Coordinates of C-alpha atoms in Angstrom, one line a residue:
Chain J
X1 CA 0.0 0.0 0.0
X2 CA 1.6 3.1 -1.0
X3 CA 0.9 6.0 1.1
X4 CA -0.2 9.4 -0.5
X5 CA -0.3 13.4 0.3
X6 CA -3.2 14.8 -0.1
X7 CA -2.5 18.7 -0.9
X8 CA -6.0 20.0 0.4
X9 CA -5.5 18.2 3.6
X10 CA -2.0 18.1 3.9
X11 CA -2.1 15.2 5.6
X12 CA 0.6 11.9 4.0
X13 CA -2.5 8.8 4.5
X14 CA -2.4 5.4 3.3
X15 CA -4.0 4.2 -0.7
X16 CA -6.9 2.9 0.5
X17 CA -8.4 6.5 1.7
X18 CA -7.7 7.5 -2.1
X19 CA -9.4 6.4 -5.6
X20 CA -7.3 6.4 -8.5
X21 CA -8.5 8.7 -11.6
X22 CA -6.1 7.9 -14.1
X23 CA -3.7 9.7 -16.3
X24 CA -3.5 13.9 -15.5
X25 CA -3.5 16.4 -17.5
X26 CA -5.5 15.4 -20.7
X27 CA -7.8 18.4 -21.2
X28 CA -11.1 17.9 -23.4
X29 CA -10.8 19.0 -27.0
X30 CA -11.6 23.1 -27.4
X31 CA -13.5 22.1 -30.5
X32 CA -15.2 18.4 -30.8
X33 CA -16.5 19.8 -34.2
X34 CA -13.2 19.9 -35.8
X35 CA -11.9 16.9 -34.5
X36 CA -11.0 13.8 -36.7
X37 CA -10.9 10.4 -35.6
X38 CA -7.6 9.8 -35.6
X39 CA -7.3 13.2 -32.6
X40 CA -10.7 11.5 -31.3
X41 CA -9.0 7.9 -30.9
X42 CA -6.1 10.0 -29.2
X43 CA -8.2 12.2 -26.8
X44 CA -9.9 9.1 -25.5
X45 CA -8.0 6.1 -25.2
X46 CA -4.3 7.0 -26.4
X47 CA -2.2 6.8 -23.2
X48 CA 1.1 7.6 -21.9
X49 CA 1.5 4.4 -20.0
X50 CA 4.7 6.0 -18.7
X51 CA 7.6 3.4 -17.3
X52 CA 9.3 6.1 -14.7
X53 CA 7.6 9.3 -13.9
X54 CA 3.6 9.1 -14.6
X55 CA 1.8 11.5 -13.7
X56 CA -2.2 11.2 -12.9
X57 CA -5.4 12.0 -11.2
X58 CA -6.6 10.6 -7.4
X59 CA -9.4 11.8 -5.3
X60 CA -9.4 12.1 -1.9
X61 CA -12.7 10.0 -1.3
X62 CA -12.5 9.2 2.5
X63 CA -11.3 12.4 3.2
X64 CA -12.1 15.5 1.4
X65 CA -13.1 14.0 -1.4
X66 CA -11.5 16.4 -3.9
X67 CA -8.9 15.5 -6.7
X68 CA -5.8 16.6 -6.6
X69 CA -2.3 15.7 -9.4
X70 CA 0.3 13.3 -8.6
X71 CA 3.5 12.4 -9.8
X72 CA 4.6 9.1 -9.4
X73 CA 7.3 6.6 -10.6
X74 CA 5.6 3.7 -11.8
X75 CA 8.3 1.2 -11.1
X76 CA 8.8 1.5 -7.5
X77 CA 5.1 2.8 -7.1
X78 CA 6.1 5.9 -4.9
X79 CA 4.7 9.2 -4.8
X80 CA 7.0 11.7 -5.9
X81 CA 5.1 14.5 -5.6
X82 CA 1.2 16.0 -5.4
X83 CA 0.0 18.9 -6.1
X84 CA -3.7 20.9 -6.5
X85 CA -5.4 20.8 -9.5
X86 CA -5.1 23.6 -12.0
X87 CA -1.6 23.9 -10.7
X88 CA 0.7 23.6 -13.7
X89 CA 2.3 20.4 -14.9
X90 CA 6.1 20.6 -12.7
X91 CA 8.9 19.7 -14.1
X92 CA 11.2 16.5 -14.0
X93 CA 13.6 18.6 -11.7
X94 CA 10.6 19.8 -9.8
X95 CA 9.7 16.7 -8.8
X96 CA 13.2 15.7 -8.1
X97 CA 13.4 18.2 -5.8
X98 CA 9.9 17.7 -3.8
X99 CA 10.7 13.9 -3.7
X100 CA 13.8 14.7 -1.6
Chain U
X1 CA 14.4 -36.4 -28.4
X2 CA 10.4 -37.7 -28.1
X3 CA 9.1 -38.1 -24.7
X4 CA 7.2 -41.2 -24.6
X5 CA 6.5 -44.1 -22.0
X6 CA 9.3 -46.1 -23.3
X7 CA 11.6 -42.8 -22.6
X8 CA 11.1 -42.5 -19.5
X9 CA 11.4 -45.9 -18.8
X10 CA 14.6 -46.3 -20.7
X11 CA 15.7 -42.7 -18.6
X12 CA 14.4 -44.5 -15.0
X13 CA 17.3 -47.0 -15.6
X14 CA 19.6 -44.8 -15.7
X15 CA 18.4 -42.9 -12.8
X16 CA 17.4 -40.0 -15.0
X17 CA 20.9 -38.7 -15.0
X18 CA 20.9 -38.6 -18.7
X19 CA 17.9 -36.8 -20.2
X20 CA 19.2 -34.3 -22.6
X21 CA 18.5 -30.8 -21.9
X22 CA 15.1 -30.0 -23.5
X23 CA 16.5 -26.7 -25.2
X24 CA 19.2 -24.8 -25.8
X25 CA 20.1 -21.3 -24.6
X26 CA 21.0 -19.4 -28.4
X27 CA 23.4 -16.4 -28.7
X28 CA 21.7 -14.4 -30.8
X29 CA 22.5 -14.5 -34.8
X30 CA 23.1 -11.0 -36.5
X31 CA 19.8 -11.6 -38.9
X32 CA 17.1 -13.3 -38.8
X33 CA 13.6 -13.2 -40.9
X34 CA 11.0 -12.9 -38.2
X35 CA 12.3 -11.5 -34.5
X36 CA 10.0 -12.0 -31.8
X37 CA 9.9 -9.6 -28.5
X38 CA 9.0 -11.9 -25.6
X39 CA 9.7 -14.6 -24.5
X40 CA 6.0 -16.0 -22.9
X41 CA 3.7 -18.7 -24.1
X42 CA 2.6 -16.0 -26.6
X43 CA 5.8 -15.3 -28.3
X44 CA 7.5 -18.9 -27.9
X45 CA 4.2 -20.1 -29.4
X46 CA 4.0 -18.0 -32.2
X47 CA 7.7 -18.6 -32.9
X48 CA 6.2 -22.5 -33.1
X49 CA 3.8 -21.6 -35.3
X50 CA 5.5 -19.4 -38.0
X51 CA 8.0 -22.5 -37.7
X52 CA 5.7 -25.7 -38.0
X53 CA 2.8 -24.1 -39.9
X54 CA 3.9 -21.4 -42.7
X55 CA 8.2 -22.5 -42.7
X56 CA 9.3 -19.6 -41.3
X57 CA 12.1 -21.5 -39.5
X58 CA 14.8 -18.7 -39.1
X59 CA 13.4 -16.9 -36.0
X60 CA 14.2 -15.9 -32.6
X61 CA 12.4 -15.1 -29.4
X62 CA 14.2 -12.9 -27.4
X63 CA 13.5 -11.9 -23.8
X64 CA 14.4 -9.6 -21.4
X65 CA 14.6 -11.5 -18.5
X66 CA 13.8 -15.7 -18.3
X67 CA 11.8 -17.5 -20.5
X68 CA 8.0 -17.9 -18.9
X69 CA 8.9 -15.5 -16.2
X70 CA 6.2 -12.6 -16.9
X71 CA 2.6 -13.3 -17.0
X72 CA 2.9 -16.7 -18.0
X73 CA 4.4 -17.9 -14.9
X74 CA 2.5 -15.7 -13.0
X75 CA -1.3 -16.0 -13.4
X76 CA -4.2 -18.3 -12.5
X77 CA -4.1 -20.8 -15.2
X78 CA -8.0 -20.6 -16.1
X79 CA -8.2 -21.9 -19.6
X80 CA -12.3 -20.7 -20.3
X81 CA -13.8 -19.4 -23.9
X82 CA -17.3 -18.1 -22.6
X83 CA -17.2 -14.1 -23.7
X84 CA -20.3 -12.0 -24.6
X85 CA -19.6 -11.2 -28.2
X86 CA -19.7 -13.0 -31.2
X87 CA -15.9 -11.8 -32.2
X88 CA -14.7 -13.0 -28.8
X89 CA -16.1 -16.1 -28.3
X90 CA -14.7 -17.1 -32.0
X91 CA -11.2 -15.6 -30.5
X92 CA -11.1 -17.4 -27.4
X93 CA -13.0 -20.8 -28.5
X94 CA -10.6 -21.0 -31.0
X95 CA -8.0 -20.7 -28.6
X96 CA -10.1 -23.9 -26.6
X97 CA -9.7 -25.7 -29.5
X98 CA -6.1 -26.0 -29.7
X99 CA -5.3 -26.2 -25.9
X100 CA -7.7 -29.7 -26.4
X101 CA -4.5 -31.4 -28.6
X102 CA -1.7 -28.9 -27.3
X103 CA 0.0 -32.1 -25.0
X104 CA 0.4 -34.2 -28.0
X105 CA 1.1 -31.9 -30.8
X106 CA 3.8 -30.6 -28.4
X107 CA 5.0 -33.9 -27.0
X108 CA 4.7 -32.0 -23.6
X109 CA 2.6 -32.8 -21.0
X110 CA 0.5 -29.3 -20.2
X111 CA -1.5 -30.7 -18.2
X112 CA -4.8 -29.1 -19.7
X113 CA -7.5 -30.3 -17.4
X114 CA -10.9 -29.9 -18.5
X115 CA -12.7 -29.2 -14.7
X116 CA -15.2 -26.7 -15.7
X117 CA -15.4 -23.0 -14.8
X118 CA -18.3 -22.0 -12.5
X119 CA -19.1 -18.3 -12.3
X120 CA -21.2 -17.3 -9.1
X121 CA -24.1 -15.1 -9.3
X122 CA -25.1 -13.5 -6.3
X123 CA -27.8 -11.4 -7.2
X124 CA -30.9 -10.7 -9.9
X125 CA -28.5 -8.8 -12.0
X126 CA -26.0 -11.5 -12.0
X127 CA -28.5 -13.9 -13.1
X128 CA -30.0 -12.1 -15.7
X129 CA -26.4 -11.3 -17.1
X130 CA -24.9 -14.7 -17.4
X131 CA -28.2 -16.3 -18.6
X132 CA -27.9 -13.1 -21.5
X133 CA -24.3 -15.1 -21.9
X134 CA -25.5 -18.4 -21.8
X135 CA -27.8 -17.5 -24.8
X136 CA -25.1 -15.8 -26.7
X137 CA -22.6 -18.1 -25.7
X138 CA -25.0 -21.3 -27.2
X139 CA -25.6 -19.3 -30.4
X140 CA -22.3 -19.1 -31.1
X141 CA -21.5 -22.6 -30.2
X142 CA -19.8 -21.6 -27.1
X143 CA -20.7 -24.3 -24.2
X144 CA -22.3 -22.5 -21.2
X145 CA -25.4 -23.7 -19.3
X146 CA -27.3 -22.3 -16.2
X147 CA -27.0 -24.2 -12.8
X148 CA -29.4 -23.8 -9.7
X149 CA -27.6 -23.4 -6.4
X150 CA -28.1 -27.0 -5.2
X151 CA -26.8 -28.0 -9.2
X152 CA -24.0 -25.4 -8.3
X153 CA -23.0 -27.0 -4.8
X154 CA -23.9 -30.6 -5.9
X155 CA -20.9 -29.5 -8.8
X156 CA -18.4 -27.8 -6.5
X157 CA -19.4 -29.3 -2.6
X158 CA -17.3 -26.6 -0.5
X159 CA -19.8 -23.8 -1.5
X160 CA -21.6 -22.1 0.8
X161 CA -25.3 -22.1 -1.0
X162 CA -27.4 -21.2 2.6
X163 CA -29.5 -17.9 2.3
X164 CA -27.9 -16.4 4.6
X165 CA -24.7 -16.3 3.7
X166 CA -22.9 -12.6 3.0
X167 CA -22.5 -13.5 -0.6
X168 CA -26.0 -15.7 -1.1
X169 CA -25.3 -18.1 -4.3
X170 CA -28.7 -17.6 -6.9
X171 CA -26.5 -19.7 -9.3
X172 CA -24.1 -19.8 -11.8
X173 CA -23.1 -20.3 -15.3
X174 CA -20.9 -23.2 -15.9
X175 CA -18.9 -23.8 -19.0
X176 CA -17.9 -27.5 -18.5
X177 CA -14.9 -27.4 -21.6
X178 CA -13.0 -24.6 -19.5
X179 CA -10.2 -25.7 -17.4
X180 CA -6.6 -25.2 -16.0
X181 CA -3.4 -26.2 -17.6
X182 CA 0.0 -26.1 -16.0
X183 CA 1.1 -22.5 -17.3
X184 CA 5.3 -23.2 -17.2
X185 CA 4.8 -26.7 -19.1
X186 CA 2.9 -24.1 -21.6
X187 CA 5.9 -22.1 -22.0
X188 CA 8.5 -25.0 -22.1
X189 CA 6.6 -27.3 -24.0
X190 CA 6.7 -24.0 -27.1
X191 CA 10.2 -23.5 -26.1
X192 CA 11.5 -26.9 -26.5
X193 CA 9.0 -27.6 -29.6
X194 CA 10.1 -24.5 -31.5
X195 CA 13.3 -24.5 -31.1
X196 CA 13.4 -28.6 -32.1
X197 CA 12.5 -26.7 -35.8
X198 CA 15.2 -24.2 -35.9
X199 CA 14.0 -21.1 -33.5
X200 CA 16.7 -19.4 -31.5
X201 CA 15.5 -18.3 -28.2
X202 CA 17.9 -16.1 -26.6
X203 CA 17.1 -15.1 -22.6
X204 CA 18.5 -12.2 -20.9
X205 CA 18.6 -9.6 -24.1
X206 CA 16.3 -6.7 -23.3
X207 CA 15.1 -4.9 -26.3
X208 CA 16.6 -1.4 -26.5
X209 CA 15.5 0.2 -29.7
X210 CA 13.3 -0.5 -33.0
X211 CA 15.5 0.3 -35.8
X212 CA 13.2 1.6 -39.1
X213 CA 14.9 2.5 -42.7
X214 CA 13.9 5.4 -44.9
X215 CA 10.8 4.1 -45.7
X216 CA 9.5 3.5 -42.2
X217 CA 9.9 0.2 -42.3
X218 CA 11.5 -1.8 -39.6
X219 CA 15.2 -2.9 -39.8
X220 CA 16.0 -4.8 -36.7
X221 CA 16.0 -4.1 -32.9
X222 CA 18.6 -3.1 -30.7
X223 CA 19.3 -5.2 -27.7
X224 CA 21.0 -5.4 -24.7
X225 CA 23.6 -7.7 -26.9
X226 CA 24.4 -5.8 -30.1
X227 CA 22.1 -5.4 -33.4
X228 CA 19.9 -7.8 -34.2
X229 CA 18.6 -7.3 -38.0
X230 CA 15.0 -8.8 -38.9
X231 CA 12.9 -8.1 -41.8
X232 CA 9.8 -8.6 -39.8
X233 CA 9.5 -8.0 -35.6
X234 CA 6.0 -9.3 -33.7
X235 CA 6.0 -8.0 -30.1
X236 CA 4.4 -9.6 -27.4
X237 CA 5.9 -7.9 -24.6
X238 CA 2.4 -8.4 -22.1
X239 CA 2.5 -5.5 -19.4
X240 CA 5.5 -3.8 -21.5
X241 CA 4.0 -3.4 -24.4
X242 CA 4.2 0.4 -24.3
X243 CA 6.9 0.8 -24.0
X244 CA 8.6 -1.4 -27.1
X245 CA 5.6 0.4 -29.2
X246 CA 7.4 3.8 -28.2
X247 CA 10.1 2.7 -29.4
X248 CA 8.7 2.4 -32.7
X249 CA 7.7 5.9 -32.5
X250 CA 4.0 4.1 -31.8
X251 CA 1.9 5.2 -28.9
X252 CA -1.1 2.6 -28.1
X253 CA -4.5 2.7 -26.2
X254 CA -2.9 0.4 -23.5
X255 CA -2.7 1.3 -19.3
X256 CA -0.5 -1.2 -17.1
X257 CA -1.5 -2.5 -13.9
X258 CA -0.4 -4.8 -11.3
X259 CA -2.7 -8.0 -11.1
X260 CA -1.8 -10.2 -8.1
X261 CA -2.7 -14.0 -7.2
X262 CA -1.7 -16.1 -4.2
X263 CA -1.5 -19.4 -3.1
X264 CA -2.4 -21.5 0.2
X265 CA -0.8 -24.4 1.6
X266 CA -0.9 -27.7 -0.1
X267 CA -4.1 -29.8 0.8
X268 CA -5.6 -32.8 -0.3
X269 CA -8.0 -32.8 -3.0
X270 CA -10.8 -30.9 -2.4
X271 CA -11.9 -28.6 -4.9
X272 CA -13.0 -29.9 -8.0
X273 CA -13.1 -27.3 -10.4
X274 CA -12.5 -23.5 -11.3
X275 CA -15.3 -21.1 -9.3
X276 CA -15.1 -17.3 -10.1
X277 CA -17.3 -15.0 -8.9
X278 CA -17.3 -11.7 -10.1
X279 CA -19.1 -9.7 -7.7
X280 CA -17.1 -10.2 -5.4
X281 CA -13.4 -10.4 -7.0
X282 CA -12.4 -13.6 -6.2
X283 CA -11.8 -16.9 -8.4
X284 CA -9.9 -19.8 -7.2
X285 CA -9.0 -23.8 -8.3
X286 CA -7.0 -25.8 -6.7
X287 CA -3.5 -27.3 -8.4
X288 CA -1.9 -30.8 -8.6
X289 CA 0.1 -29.8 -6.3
X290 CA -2.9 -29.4 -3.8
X291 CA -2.3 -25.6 -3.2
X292 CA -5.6 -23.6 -3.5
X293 CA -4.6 -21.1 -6.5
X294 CA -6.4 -17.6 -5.9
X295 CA -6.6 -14.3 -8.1
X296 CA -8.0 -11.1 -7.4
X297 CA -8.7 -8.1 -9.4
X298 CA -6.0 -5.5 -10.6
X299 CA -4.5 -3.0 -8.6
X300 CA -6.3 0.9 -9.2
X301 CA -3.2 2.7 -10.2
X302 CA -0.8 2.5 -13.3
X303 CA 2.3 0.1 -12.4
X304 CA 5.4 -1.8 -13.8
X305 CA 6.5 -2.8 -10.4
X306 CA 5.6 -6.3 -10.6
X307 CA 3.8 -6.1 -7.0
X308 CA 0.6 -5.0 -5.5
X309 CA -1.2 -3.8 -1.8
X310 CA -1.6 -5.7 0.6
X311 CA -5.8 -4.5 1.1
X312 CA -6.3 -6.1 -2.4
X313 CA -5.8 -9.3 -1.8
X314 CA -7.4 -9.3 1.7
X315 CA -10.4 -8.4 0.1
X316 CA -10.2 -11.8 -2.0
X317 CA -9.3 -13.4 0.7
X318 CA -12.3 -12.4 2.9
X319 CA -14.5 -13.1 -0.1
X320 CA -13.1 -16.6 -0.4
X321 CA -13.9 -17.4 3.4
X322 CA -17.5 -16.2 3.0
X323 CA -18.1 -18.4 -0.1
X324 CA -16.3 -21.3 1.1
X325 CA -16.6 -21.4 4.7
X326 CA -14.4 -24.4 5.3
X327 CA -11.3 -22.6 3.9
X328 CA -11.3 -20.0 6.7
X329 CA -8.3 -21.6 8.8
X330 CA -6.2 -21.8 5.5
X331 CA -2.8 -20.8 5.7
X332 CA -1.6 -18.4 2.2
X333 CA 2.5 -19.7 1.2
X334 CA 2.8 -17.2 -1.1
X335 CA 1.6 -13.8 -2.9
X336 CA 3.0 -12.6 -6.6
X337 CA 1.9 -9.9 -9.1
X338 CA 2.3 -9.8 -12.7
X339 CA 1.9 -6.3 -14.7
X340 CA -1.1 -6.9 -17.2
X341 CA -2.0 -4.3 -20.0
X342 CA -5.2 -3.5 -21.0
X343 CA -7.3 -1.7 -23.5
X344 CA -10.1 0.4 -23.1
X345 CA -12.7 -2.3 -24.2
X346 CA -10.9 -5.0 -22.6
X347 CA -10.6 -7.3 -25.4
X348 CA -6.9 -7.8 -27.6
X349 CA -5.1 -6.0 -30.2
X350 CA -3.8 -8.7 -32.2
X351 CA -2.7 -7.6 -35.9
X352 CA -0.6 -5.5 -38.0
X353 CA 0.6 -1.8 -36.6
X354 CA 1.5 1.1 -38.8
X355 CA 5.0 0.8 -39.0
X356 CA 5.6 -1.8 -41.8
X357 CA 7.2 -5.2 -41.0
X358 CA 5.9 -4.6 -36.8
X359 CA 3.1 -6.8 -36.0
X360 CA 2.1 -6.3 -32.1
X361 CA -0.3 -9.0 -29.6
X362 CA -1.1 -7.0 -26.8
X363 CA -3.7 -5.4 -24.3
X364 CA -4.8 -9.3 -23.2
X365 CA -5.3 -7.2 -20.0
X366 CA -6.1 -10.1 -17.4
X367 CA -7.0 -12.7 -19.3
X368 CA -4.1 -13.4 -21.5
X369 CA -3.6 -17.2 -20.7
X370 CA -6.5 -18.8 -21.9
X371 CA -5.6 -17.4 -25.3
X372 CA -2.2 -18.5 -25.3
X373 CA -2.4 -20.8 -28.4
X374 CA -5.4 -18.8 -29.9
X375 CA -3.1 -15.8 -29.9
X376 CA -0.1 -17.4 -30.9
X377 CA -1.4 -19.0 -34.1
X378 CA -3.2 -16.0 -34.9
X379 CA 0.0 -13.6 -34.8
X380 CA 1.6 -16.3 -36.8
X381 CA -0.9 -16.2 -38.8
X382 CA -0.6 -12.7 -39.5
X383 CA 3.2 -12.4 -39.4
X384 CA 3.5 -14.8 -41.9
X385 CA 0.8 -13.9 -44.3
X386 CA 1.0 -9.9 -43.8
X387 CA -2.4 -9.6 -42.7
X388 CA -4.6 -10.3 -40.0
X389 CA -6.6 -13.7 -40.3
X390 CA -9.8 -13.6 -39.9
X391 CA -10.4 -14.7 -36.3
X392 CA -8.3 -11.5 -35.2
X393 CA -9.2 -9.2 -38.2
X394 CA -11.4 -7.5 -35.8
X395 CA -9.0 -7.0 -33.0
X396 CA -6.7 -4.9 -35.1
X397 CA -5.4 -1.0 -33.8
X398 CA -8.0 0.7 -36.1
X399 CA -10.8 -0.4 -33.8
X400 CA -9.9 2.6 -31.6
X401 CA -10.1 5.3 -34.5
X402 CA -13.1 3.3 -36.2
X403 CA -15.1 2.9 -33.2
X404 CA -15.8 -0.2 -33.3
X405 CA -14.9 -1.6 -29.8
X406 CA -15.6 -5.0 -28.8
X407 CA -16.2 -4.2 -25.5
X408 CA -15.7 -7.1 -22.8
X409 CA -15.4 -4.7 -19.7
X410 CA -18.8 -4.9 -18.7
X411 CA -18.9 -8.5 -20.1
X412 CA -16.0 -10.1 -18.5
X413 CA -16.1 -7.7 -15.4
X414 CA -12.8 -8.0 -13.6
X415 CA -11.9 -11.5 -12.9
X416 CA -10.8 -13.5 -15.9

C-alpha cells in the first residue's frame, strides 16, 4: 500500500483512503466539431503508460473527497510528488526536488 | 528427443541422469527473418507456429529477462472461452480448441485439465447477465449452461449455497470445456517444440530500440547484446508493451496494472473445479500440487513494479472465506503480481501496426492465458501472411479510431 499526500488536507494517508482517476493532464478537445478520428482515438484512449515518472489523477474520497495531481514513478510505485489541480504540470527537476 | 512411455522408462534406468536438456540457450545470430519480443507462451508459441505451420524457421524469441517468467508464470491458469460477443467467443474458442490437442502436438505434457469454470451469481443482475451469456454463448456454439444453487453445490461441494450467507449463491453459469493447464509446461513445451524446428531463443537480451529505414519500415532491434537485423518483428511484450511500441515511435490505447494472485498451503484434494465469482473479486482452483490457487482483481493505479497492496488481496481473501466457509483456517505460502495491459474495451489488439514489417499481440489485460495458443497462431498467422486472419481481423489497432470496440469490460467484469 503506497501512502499518498493529499495537498488539500495536507495530511501523507495510506492508498486505501484514495481512488485512482487515471492519467493527468489530458484536457477535453476546445473544438469536438473539428476533431478527426484519428485526434478523437487520441483524446480518449491514447495513453502515456509511462515506465518512470507518470503523472495522474486521485481523489481524496475518504477524506475531502477532492482530486488533486500526482506524480509518481511507476516502477517503484512511490509518490514523488502531489500537487492541486489547475496547478501547472512541474517539471522533472521539480519533482526531483519535492521527492527529496 | 520424443518423450514417450518407453523414454522415460529407458531414462528411470539410468536414474534419470541422462535426459538431454530440453532446449538450448542461443546467442543471438546477426539476422534473422522474423524476430520475436518476448519470451511468454505467446511469443515462444507464435515462434512454433511461424516454424511448423507457414516454414518460417529462421526466428528468434528474445527476452528480457527468463523464458516464462512474466505473465505466464504468474497467473491463475483458467483456460475458459465463454465471452459475450460473437468476435470474442470465435477468439477465445478458437483458442479452446487448440489447448484440447496442445500435449500431443507438443509432446509435452501441459496438463490441460478440463474441470469446468463456474461463475457465481449473487444477485438478480448476475442472473439475468450470465443467462444473456449463456444464450449468446450457445448461439455461437460456445458451451455454457445455467445451474441452480443446489446443481452449483452438488458440482463444487465446498460452497456455501445457505440464504444467509454474506455472498447468497442464486446460481451460476458453468462452462464445462474450461479448465486449467499447468502454465510453465505451456511455456517449455513452445520452447522446446520450436526451437526442435530451428527457433533461436535467446534469454537475458532486453530490447533497446526498433531500428526503421527510410521508408518506415522496420530494420531490426537493438538489444541489450548488439544489433539484431529482422525483416519482420512481432511484439508480445504483455505489461511492456508500451513501452517497445514507443520505441517504434507508436503510442497505443494500452494502461499497465499490477494483477496479483496467491496461493495456500498444499491440501488434499478438495476442490473440484475452477469457481469465479465476479461480484465479489475472487476466483480460485486448486492445483496438482494441492495448493488452493487464488486471483484477485488489478490494482487501481498504473504500475510496472511487478507487485501489489496488501488490502487487495485481503479483500479476496475475505471473499473466499464467506463463499467457502471451510477454507477459513487456511494458511496463504505465497503472494505474486504480474503487470497486465489493458485496452479500453478490454478485449486484444492482435494484428498488424503502422509501422511496416511490426506486428504487435497486446492489451490481453487479465485474461491473456486462456488465449495463449489462440493468440499465438493468430499472430503467426498474420506475421506470416502480412495480414490479419480472420479470427483477429477485428482485433486490429483501427478499432480505436473506427469505433468499433468489442467491449468485454462490462462482459467479463474484472476477474478472468
Amino acid at each position: 500500500m503506497i501512502l499518498i499526500r493529499c495537498p488539500y488536507c495536507d495530511e501523507q494517508r495510506p492508498e486505501v483512503e484514495f481512488v485512482y482517476a487515471g492519467e493527468a493532464h489530458i484536457s477535453r478537445p476546445q473544438n469536438p466539431n473539428l476533431l478527426s478520428d484519428d485526434e478523437w482515438a487520441e483524446y480518449l484512449f491514447i495513453r502515456k503508460n509511462a515506465r518512470g515518472v507518470h503523472y495522474e489523477r486521485w481523489v481524496h474520497a475518504h477524506g475531502c473527497a477532492r482530486y488533486f495531481n500526482a506524480a509518481r514513478n511507476t516502477v517503484t510505485d512511490k509518490i514523488l510528488m502531489t500537487y492541486k489541480t489547475g496547478e501547472p504540470k512541474p517539471s522533472v527537476e521539480e519533482i526531483a526536488e519535492a521527492a527529496k | 528427443m520424443r518423450y514417450s512411455a518407453l523414454s522415460l522408462f529407458a531414462n528411470a534406468l539410468s536414474g534419470h541422469k541422462k535426459w538431454p536438456e530440453q532446449w538450448p540457450d542461443a546467442a543471438p545470430k546477426p539476422s534473422y527473418d522474423v524476430v520475436i519480443v518476448g519470451a511468454g507462451g505467446h511469443g515462444l508459441g507464435a515462434a512454433y507456429y511461424l516454424a511448423k505451420k507457414y516454414g518460417v524457421t529462421n526466428v528468434a524469441v528474445i527476452e528480457k529477462a527468463w523464458l516464462g517468467g512474466g505473465n505466464t508464470g504468474r497467473n491463475t491458469t483458467i483456460i475458459r472461452s465463454n465471452y459475450l460477443y460473437d468476435e470474442s467467443a470465435r477468439l477465445y474458442d478458437h483458442a479452446v480448441d487448440l489447448w484440447d490437442g496442445l500435449s500431443q502436438e507438443l509432446n509435452y505434457n501441459v496438463m490441460f485439465s478440463k474441470r469446468g469454470v463456474l461463475m457465481l451469481a449473487h444477485n438478480v443482475h448476475d442472473v439475468q447477465s450470465f443467462q444473456r451469456h449463456i444464450h449468446a454463448n450457445r448461439l455461437n456454439g460456445v458451451d455454457n449452461q445455467w445451474l441452480t444453487a443446489q446443481q452449483a453445490k452438488a458440482y463444487c461441494p465446498p460452497l456455501d449455497i445457505s440464504p444467509t450467507a454474506r455472498f447468497p449463491v442464486l446460481g451460476g453459469a458453468l462452462q464445462k470445456r474450461a479448465g486449467v493447464a499447468r502454465h510453465d509446461s505451456v511455456a517449455w513445451g513452445y520452447a522446446r517444440a520450436a526451437a526442435a524446428l530451428g527457433v533461436d531463443i535467446i534469454q537475458n537480451c532486453a530490447v533497446t530500440g526498433i531500428r526503421r529505414g527510410a521508408d518506415g519500415s522496420v530494420e531490426g532491434v537493438d538489444t541489450e547484446r548488439g544489433f539484431i537485423a529482422a525483416k519482420k518483428i512481432g511484439v508480445s511484450a504483455a505489461g511492456n508493451s508500451s513501452v517497445i511500441m514507443e520505441m517504434a515511435g507508436l503510442k497505443f490505447p494500452l494502461e499497465s496494472y499490477p494483477l496479483q494472485a496467491l496461493v495456500s498451503e498444499p491440501i488434499k484434494p478438495v476442490f473440484p473445479c475452477v469457481v469465479m465469482s465476479n461480484s465479489v473479486h475472487a476466483y480460485i482452483s486448486q492445483s496438482d500440487k494441492g495448493e488452493l490457487v487464488i486471483g484477485a482483481g488489478t490494482d487501481q493505479y498504473v504500475s510496472y513494479s511487478q507487485r501489489g497492496a496488501l488490502h487487495i488481496i485481503e479483500h479476496t481473501l475475505a471473499a473466499i472465506c464467506e463463499i467457502f466457509p471451510i477454507f477459513k483456517r487456511m494458511r496463504m505460502l505465497r503472494s505474486w503480481g504480474g503487470v497486465v495491459d489493458v485496452t479500453p474495451d478490454r478485449s486484444c489488439i492482435l494484428g498488424k501496426t503502422p509501422v511496416p514489417g511490426l506486428y504487435v499481440n497486446c492489451g490481453w489485460g487479465t485474461g491473456g492465458f486462456k488465449a495463449t495458443p489462440g493468440a499465438a497462431d493468430l499472430l503467426a498467422y498474420t506475421i506470416a501472411k502480412d495480414e490479419p486472419h480472420a479470427i483477429n481481423a477485428p482485433f486490429t489497432l483501427e478499432r480505436f479510431t473506427r469505433g468499433r470496440l468489442i467491449d468485454e469490460a462490462a462482459a467479463a467484469a474484472v476477474a478472468h
